[in-house]
Amino acid sequence: QRGLGLDTVDDSEPDPDVWLDPLTRGSLMHGLYATIMREIRDRQETPDPARHGARLRELGLAALAAHRARVPPPSDAVHEREERELLNDLALFLKFEAEDRGERTPIGFEVGFGGATEGEALGRREPIAIDLGDGLRFKLRGRIDRLDRLADGTYEAVDYKTGGAFLPGGLEATFAGGRQLQHALYALVAAELLRETDPQARVVGSYYFPTR
């Protein structure tokens, strides 16, 4: 296990009933969310299942086909089931977005810091330094799934959770005794990214569960 000085070898057999492991599925969905929402933003439109559903489905099928070319599914039945589930979740995401209009305005998607910015205006190639006071500082690099501006002017750093809803300490826990900090750290990062355009930006962090 990295970080503990131990090396482990995963010699388990692939699950014959699974094609998209959670990491792969999550990565695909994050990319699809960003692509469709950037298209909607750049056209100055609002999310609408009737208008954008076919396009998101097209993007989803293309992403699955590209993945299938690299990693063949264990069977046609598994492929069909997981394709159906992923497309259903994409449709659900678009439904949620359409219902949320007026409450929030997304302004950034997959906003990178300390790496590639993918054309996002708020992204930075340099890591972000977090100042804890008393001379304590550390640098972070990563990617904020999404940054929204809320109706009251507050910003929200949103972290998509496309797997289960079982976070350390449960959904009712804010920081789970220091084990659940991603939303808080990313809110601090977002405040730094926004400093040039909005020096007084108030940022909160949240987890967003957009799948069934």
PDB file of C-alpha atoms in Angstrom:
ATOM      1  CA  GLN A   1       0.000   0.000   0.000  1.00  0.00           C
ATOM      2  CA  ARG A   2       1.623   3.209  -1.138  1.00  0.00           C
ATOM      3  CA  GLY A   3       2.438   5.651   1.633  1.00  0.00           C
ATOM      4  CA  LEU A   4       3.079   2.864   4.115  1.00  0.00           C
ATOM      5  CA  GLY A   5       6.172   1.408   2.482  1.00  0.00           C
ATOM      6  CA  LEU A   6       4.358  -1.793   1.572  1.00  0.00           C
ATOM      7  CA  ASP A   7       3.978  -3.361  -1.858  1.00  0.00           C
ATOM      8  CA  THR A   8       0.858  -5.328  -2.645  1.00  0.00           C
ATOM      9  CA  VAL A   9      -0.015  -7.407  -5.668  1.00  0.00           C
ATOM     10  CA  ASP A  10      -3.580  -7.777  -6.866  1.00  0.00           C
ATOM     11  CA  ASP A  11      -3.772 -11.344  -8.201  1.00  0.00           C
ATOM     12  CA  SER A  12      -7.554 -11.578  -8.096  1.00  0.00           C
ATOM     13  CA  GLU A  13      -9.430 -12.744 -11.167  1.00  0.00           C
ATOM     14  CA  PRO A  14     -11.581 -10.222 -13.068  1.00  0.00           C
ATOM     15  CA  ASP A  15     -15.253 -10.260 -12.116  1.00  0.00           C
ATOM     16  CA  PRO A  16     -17.108 -11.871 -15.054  1.00  0.00           C
ATOM     17  CA  ASP A  17     -20.187  -9.789 -14.270  1.00  0.00           C
ATOM     18  CA  VAL A  18     -18.429  -6.397 -14.316  1.00  0.00           C
ATOM     19  CA  TRP A  19     -17.020  -4.436 -17.239  1.00  0.00           C
ATOM     20  CA  LEU A  20     -16.901  -0.864 -15.910  1.00  0.00           C
ATOM     21  CA  ASP A  21     -15.199  -0.884 -12.526  1.00  0.00           C
ATOM     22  CA  PRO A  22     -16.181   2.041 -10.247  1.00  0.00           C
ATOM     23  CA  LEU A  23     -13.065   4.077 -11.075  1.00  0.00           C
ATOM     24  CA  THR A  24     -13.529   3.686 -14.834  1.00  0.00           C
ATOM     25  CA  ARG A  25     -17.253   4.370 -14.685  1.00  0.00           C
ATOM     26  CA  GLY A  26     -16.729   7.437 -12.536  1.00  0.00           C
ATOM     27  CA  SER A  27     -14.032   8.786 -14.848  1.00  0.00           C
ATOM     28  CA  LEU A  28     -16.260   8.315 -17.897  1.00  0.00           C
ATOM     29  CA  MET A  29     -19.194  10.051 -16.230  1.00  0.00           C
ATOM     30  CA  HIS A  30     -17.126  12.974 -14.961  1.00  0.00           C
ATOM     31  CA  GLY A  31     -15.864  13.560 -18.489  1.00  0.00           C
ATOM     32  CA  LEU A  32     -19.353  13.339 -19.966  1.00  0.00           C
ATOM     33  CA  TYR A  33     -20.804  15.731 -17.385  1.00  0.00           C
ATOM     34  CA  ALA A  34     -18.082  18.261 -18.186  1.00  0.00           C
ATOM     35  CA  THR A  35     -18.467  17.935 -21.951  1.00  0.00           C
ATOM     36  CA  ILE A  36     -22.246  18.415 -22.081  1.00  0.00           C
ATOM     37  CA  MET A  37     -22.253  21.190 -19.488  1.00  0.00           C
ATOM     38  CA  ARG A  38     -19.469  23.082 -21.271  1.00  0.00           C
ATOM     39  CA  GLU A  39     -21.432  22.858 -24.512  1.00  0.00           C
ATOM     40  CA  ILE A  40     -24.552  24.177 -22.769  1.00  0.00           C
ATOM     41  CA  ARG A  41     -22.578  26.963 -21.077  1.00  0.00           C
ATOM     42  CA  ASP A  42     -20.777  28.031 -24.261  1.00  0.00           C
ATOM     43  CA  ARG A  43     -24.102  28.257 -26.110  1.00  0.00           C
ATOM     44  CA  GLN A  44     -25.587  30.241 -23.226  1.00  0.00           C
ATOM     45  CA  GLU A  45     -28.401  27.720 -22.903  1.00  0.00           C
ATOM     46  CA  THR A  46     -29.943  26.068 -19.859  1.00  0.00           C
ATOM     47  CA  PRO A  47     -30.001  22.292 -19.380  1.00  0.00           C
ATOM     48  CA  ASP A  48     -33.062  20.713 -20.972  1.00  0.00           C
ATOM     49  CA  PRO A  49     -33.553  16.944 -21.356  1.00  0.00           C
ATOM     50  CA  ALA A  50     -35.668  17.489 -24.476  1.00  0.00           C
ATOM     51  CA  ARG A  51     -33.007  19.659 -26.114  1.00  0.00           C
ATOM     52  CA  HIS A  52     -29.791  18.083 -24.819  1.00  0.00           C
ATOM     53  CA  GLY A  53     -30.745  14.499 -23.987  1.00  0.00           C
ATOM     54  CA  ALA A  54     -29.971  13.079 -27.431  1.00  0.00           C
ATOM     55  CA  ARG A  55     -26.583  14.809 -27.488  1.00  0.00           C
ATOM     56  CA  LEU A  56     -25.616  13.472 -24.070  1.00  0.00           C
ATOM     57  CA  ARG A  57     -26.703   9.984 -25.090  1.00  0.00           C
ATOM     58  CA  GLU A  58     -24.573  10.292 -28.237  1.00  0.00           C
ATOM     59  CA  LEU A  59     -21.566  11.332 -26.158  1.00  0.00           C
ATOM     60  CA  GLY A  60     -22.170   8.452 -23.756  1.00  0.00           C
ATOM     61  CA  LEU A  61     -22.345   5.850 -26.510  1.00  0.00           C
ATOM     62  CA  ALA A  62     -19.168   7.211 -28.103  1.00  0.00           C
ATOM     63  CA  ALA A  63     -17.311   7.067 -24.777  1.00  0.00           C
ATOM     64  CA  LEU A  64     -18.452   3.495 -24.176  1.00  0.00           C
ATOM     65  CA  ALA A  65     -17.437   2.466 -27.707  1.00  0.00           C
ATOM     66  CA  ALA A  66     -13.973   3.962 -27.200  1.00  0.00           C
ATOM     67  CA  HIS A  67     -13.597   2.137 -23.902  1.00  0.00           C
ATOM     68  CA  ARG A  68     -14.829  -1.119 -25.461  1.00  0.00           C
ATOM     69  CA  ALA A  69     -12.119  -0.836 -28.128  1.00  0.00           C
ATOM     70  CA  ARG A  70      -9.531  -0.753 -25.348  1.00  0.00           C
ATOM     71  CA  VAL A  71     -11.157  -3.133 -22.871  1.00  0.00           C
ATOM     72  CA  PRO A  72     -13.548  -5.744 -24.288  1.00  0.00           C
ATOM     73  CA  PRO A  73     -16.508  -6.516 -22.000  1.00  0.00           C
ATOM     74  CA  PRO A  74     -16.716 -10.013 -20.497  1.00  0.00           C
ATOM     75  CA  SER A  75     -19.966 -10.683 -22.387  1.00  0.00           C
ATOM     76  CA  ASP A  76     -22.590  -8.961 -24.505  1.00  0.00           C
ATOM     77  CA  ALA A  77     -25.093  -9.249 -21.654  1.00  0.00           C
ATOM     78  CA  VAL A  78     -22.778  -7.398 -19.237  1.00  0.00           C
ATOM     79  CA  HIS A  79     -22.074  -4.737 -21.856  1.00  0.00           C
ATOM     80  CA  GLU A  80     -25.773  -4.187 -22.551  1.00  0.00           C
ATOM     81  CA  ARG A  81     -26.642  -3.976 -18.859  1.00  0.00           C
ATOM     82  CA  GLU A  82     -23.887  -1.524 -17.985  1.00  0.00           C
ATOM     83  CA  GLU A  83     -24.522   0.578 -21.076  1.00  0.00           C
ATOM     84  CA  ARG A  84     -28.205   0.818 -20.160  1.00  0.00           C
ATOM     85  CA  GLU A  85     -27.396   1.761 -16.553  1.00  0.00           C
ATOM     86  CA  LEU A  86     -24.887   4.424 -17.570  1.00  0.00           C
ATOM     87  CA  LEU A  87     -27.231   5.996 -20.126  1.00  0.00           C
ATOM     88  CA  ASN A  88     -30.030   6.028 -17.544  1.00  0.00           C
ATOM     89  CA  ASP A  89     -27.749   7.797 -15.077  1.00  0.00           C
ATOM     90  CA  LEU A  90     -26.764  10.376 -17.690  1.00  0.00           C
ATOM     91  CA  ALA A  91     -30.448  11.081 -18.334  1.00  0.00           C
ATOM     92  CA  LEU A  92     -31.004  11.430 -14.583  1.00  0.00           C
ATOM     93  CA  PHE A  93     -28.135  13.917 -14.332  1.00  0.00           C
ATOM     94  CA  LEU A  94     -29.667  16.085 -17.053  1.00  0.00           C
ATOM     95  CA  LYS A  95     -33.036  15.897 -15.280  1.00  0.00           C
ATOM     96  CA  PHE A  96     -31.445  17.085 -12.026  1.00  0.00           C
ATOM     97  CA  GLU A  97     -29.714  19.931 -13.849  1.00  0.00           C
ATOM     98  CA  ALA A  98     -32.940  21.096 -15.477  1.00  0.00           C
ATOM     99  CA  GLU A  99     -34.708  21.111 -12.096  1.00  0.00           C
ATOM    100  CA  ASP A 100     -31.897  23.107 -10.459  1.00  0.00           C
ATOM    101  CA  ARG A 101     -32.056  26.124 -12.763  1.00  0.00           C
ATOM    102  CA  GLY A 102     -32.512  29.413 -10.954  1.00  0.00           C
ATOM    103  CA  GLU A 103     -30.830  28.061  -7.846  1.00  0.00           C
ATOM    104  CA  ARG A 104     -27.299  27.920  -9.252  1.00  0.00           C
ATOM    105  CA  THR A 105     -25.213  28.813 -12.300  1.00  0.00           C
ATOM    106  CA  PRO A 106     -22.297  26.500 -13.131  1.00  0.00           C
ATOM    107  CA  ILE A 107     -19.191  28.505 -14.046  1.00  0.00           C
ATOM    108  CA  GLY A 108     -16.443  25.880 -14.183  1.00  0.00           C
ATOM    109  CA  PHE A 109     -16.103  22.184 -14.966  1.00  0.00           C
ATOM    110  CA  GLU A 110     -13.148  19.912 -14.174  1.00  0.00           C
ATOM    111  CA  VAL A 111     -11.198  22.981 -13.066  1.00  0.00           C
ATOM    112  CA  GLY A 112      -7.583  21.865 -12.781  1.00  0.00           C
ATOM    113  CA  PHE A 113      -4.953  23.303 -10.461  1.00  0.00           C
ATOM    114  CA  GLY A 114      -1.350  22.141 -10.568  1.00  0.00           C
ATOM    115  CA  GLY A 115      -1.700  20.604 -14.032  1.00  0.00           C
ATOM    116  CA  ALA A 116      -3.663  20.848 -17.266  1.00  0.00           C
ATOM    117  CA  THR A 117      -6.453  23.433 -17.230  1.00  0.00           C
ATOM    118  CA  GLU A 118      -8.405  22.090 -20.250  1.00  0.00           C
ATOM    119  CA  GLY A 119      -9.295  25.623 -21.308  1.00  0.00           C
ATOM    120  CA  GLU A 120     -11.158  26.469 -18.093  1.00  0.00           C
ATOM    121  CA  ALA A 121     -10.635  30.157 -17.332  1.00  0.00           C
ATOM    122  CA  LEU A 122     -10.340  29.528 -13.588  1.00  0.00           C
ATOM    123  CA  GLY A 123      -7.800  26.714 -13.944  1.00  0.00           C
ATOM    124  CA  ARG A 124      -4.150  27.116 -12.984  1.00  0.00           C
ATOM    125  CA  ARG A 125      -1.098  25.158 -13.995  1.00  0.00           C
ATOM    126  CA  GLU A 126       0.551  25.799 -10.629  1.00  0.00           C
ATOM    127  CA  PRO A 127      -0.480  24.014  -7.417  1.00  0.00           C
ATOM    128  CA  ILE A 128      -2.493  26.024  -4.904  1.00  0.00           C
ATOM    129  CA  ALA A 129      -0.858  26.865  -1.584  1.00  0.00           C
ATOM    130  CA  ILE A 130      -3.129  26.503   1.444  1.00  0.00           C
ATOM    131  CA  ASP A 131      -2.113  28.749   4.357  1.00  0.00           C
ATOM    132  CA  LEU A 132      -3.033  27.362   7.783  1.00  0.00           C
ATOM    133  CA  GLY A 133      -1.466  30.248   9.681  1.00  0.00           C
ATOM    134  CA  ASP A 134       1.554  30.251  12.019  1.00  0.00           C
ATOM    135  CA  GLY A 135       3.791  29.610   9.030  1.00  0.00           C
ATOM    136  CA  LEU A 136       2.092  26.342   8.123  1.00  0.00           C
ATOM    137  CA  ARG A 137       1.489  25.979   4.397  1.00  0.00           C
ATOM    138  CA  PHE A 138       1.064  23.091   2.000  1.00  0.00           C
ATOM    139  CA  LYS A 139       0.425  22.795  -1.725  1.00  0.00           C
ATOM    140  CA  LEU A 140      -2.424  20.970  -3.417  1.00  0.00           C
ATOM    141  CA  ARG A 141      -2.875  19.833  -6.968  1.00  0.00           C
ATOM    142  CA  GLY A 142      -6.042  18.288  -8.335  1.00  0.00           C
ATOM    143  CA  ARG A 143      -9.257  19.054 -10.120  1.00  0.00           C
ATOM    144  CA  ILE A 144     -12.538  20.530  -8.904  1.00  0.00           C
ATOM    145  CA  ASP A 145     -15.364  18.654 -10.587  1.00  0.00           C
ATOM    146  CA  ARG A 146     -17.502  21.754 -10.779  1.00  0.00           C
ATOM    147  CA  LEU A 147     -17.823  25.284  -9.472  1.00  0.00           C
ATOM    148  CA  ASP A 148     -21.269  26.908  -9.199  1.00  0.00           C
ATOM    149  CA  ARG A 149     -22.409  30.413  -8.330  1.00  0.00           C
ATOM    150  CA  LEU A 150     -25.504  30.312  -6.136  1.00  0.00           C
ATOM    151  CA  ALA A 151     -28.424  32.728  -6.217  1.00  0.00           C
ATOM    152  CA  ASP A 152     -27.178  34.595  -3.112  1.00  0.00           C
ATOM    153  CA  GLY A 153     -23.713  35.181  -4.625  1.00  0.00           C
ATOM    154  CA  THR A 154     -22.023  32.375  -2.710  1.00  0.00           C
ATOM    155  CA  TYR A 155     -19.921  29.928  -4.711  1.00  0.00           C
ATOM    156  CA  GLU A 156     -20.041  26.169  -4.293  1.00  0.00           C
ATOM    157  CA  ALA A 157     -17.216  23.746  -5.077  1.00  0.00           C
ATOM    158  CA  VAL A 158     -19.037  20.569  -6.069  1.00  0.00           C
ATOM    159  CA  ASP A 159     -17.564  17.084  -5.937  1.00  0.00           C
ATOM    160  CA  TYR A 160     -19.462  14.435  -7.909  1.00  0.00           C
ATOM    161  CA  LYS A 161     -19.897  11.067  -6.227  1.00  0.00           C
ATOM    162  CA  THR A 162     -20.922   8.541  -8.863  1.00  0.00           C
ATOM    163  CA  GLY A 163     -20.547   5.456  -6.696  1.00  0.00           C
ATOM    164  CA  GLY A 164     -22.347   4.846  -3.417  1.00  0.00           C
ATOM    165  CA  ALA A 165     -23.496   7.320  -0.798  1.00  0.00           C
ATOM    166  CA  PHE A 166     -21.416   5.728   1.945  1.00  0.00           C
ATOM    167  CA  LEU A 167     -18.906   8.363   2.953  1.00  0.00           C
ATOM    168  CA  PRO A 168     -16.730   8.081   6.067  1.00  0.00           C
ATOM    169  CA  GLY A 169     -18.948   8.953   8.992  1.00  0.00           C
ATOM    170  CA  GLY A 170     -22.118   8.777   6.885  1.00  0.00           C
ATOM    171  CA  LEU A 171     -23.840  11.529   4.959  1.00  0.00           C
ATOM    172  CA  GLU A 172     -24.722  13.341   8.186  1.00  0.00           C
ATOM    173  CA  ALA A 173     -21.041  13.822   9.062  1.00  0.00           C
ATOM    174  CA  THR A 174     -19.447  17.091   7.942  1.00  0.00           C
ATOM    175  CA  PHE A 175     -15.776  16.265   8.499  1.00  0.00           C
ATOM    176  CA  ALA A 176     -16.015  12.761  10.023  1.00  0.00           C
ATOM    177  CA  GLY A 177     -13.338  13.448  12.620  1.00  0.00           C
ATOM    178  CA  GLY A 178     -10.901  14.751  10.005  1.00  0.00           C
ATOM    179  CA  ARG A 179     -11.331  11.831   7.614  1.00  0.00           C
ATOM    180  CA  GLN A 180     -13.687  13.644   5.229  1.00  0.00           C
ATOM    181  CA  LEU A 181     -12.017  16.839   4.078  1.00  0.00           C
ATOM    182  CA  GLN A 182     -12.123  16.949   0.293  1.00  0.00           C
ATOM    183  CA  HIS A 183     -15.116  19.298   0.093  1.00  0.00           C
ATOM    184  CA  ALA A 184     -13.549  21.672   2.632  1.00  0.00           C
ATOM    185  CA  LEU A 185     -10.116  21.702   0.979  1.00  0.00           C
ATOM    186  CA  TYR A 186     -11.593  22.224  -2.469  1.00  0.00           C
ATOM    187  CA  ALA A 187     -13.649  25.144  -1.160  1.00  0.00           C
ATOM    188  CA  LEU A 188     -10.401  26.751   0.032  1.00  0.00           C
ATOM    189  CA  VAL A 189      -8.805  26.088  -3.352  1.00  0.00           C
ATOM    190  CA  ALA A 190     -11.814  27.565  -5.167  1.00  0.00           C
ATOM    191  CA  ALA A 191     -11.552  30.741  -3.084  1.00  0.00           C
ATOM    192  CA  GLU A 192      -7.947  31.100  -4.253  1.00  0.00           C
ATOM    193  CA  LEU A 193      -8.924  30.493  -7.892  1.00  0.00           C
ATOM    194  CA  LEU A 194     -11.643  33.142  -7.624  1.00  0.00           C
ATOM    195  CA  ARG A 195      -9.497  35.709  -5.819  1.00  0.00           C
ATOM    196  CA  GLU A 196      -8.590  37.705  -8.949  1.00  0.00           C
ATOM    197  CA  THR A 197     -12.181  38.100 -10.151  1.00  0.00           C
ATOM    198  CA  ASP A 198     -13.936  38.153  -6.779  1.00  0.00           C
ATOM    199  CA  PRO A 199     -11.582  38.899  -3.848  1.00  0.00           C
ATOM    200  CA  GLN A 200     -14.445  38.597  -1.339  1.00  0.00           C
ATOM    201  CA  ALA A 201     -15.718  35.274  -2.707  1.00  0.00           C
ATOM    202  CA  ARG A 202     -17.385  33.062  -0.117  1.00  0.00           C
ATOM    203  CA  VAL A 203     -17.105  29.413  -1.066  1.00  0.00           C
ATOM    204  CA  VAL A 204     -18.745  26.333   0.397  1.00  0.00           C
ATOM    205  CA  GLY A 205     -18.098  22.722  -0.563  1.00  0.00           C
ATOM    206  CA  SER A 206     -20.546  19.931  -1.268  1.00  0.00           C
ATOM    207  CA  TYR A 207     -20.894  16.376  -2.516  1.00  0.00           C
ATOM    208  CA  TYR A 208     -23.330  15.719  -5.365  1.00  0.00           C
ATOM    209  CA  PHE A 209     -24.788  12.234  -5.967  1.00  0.00           C
ATOM    210  CA  PRO A 210     -26.167  12.366  -9.554  1.00  0.00           C
ATOM    211  CA  THR A 211     -26.745   8.630 -10.140  1.00  0.00           C
ATOM    212  CA  ARG A 212     -29.421   6.145  -9.174  1.00  0.00           C
TER     213      ARG A 212
END
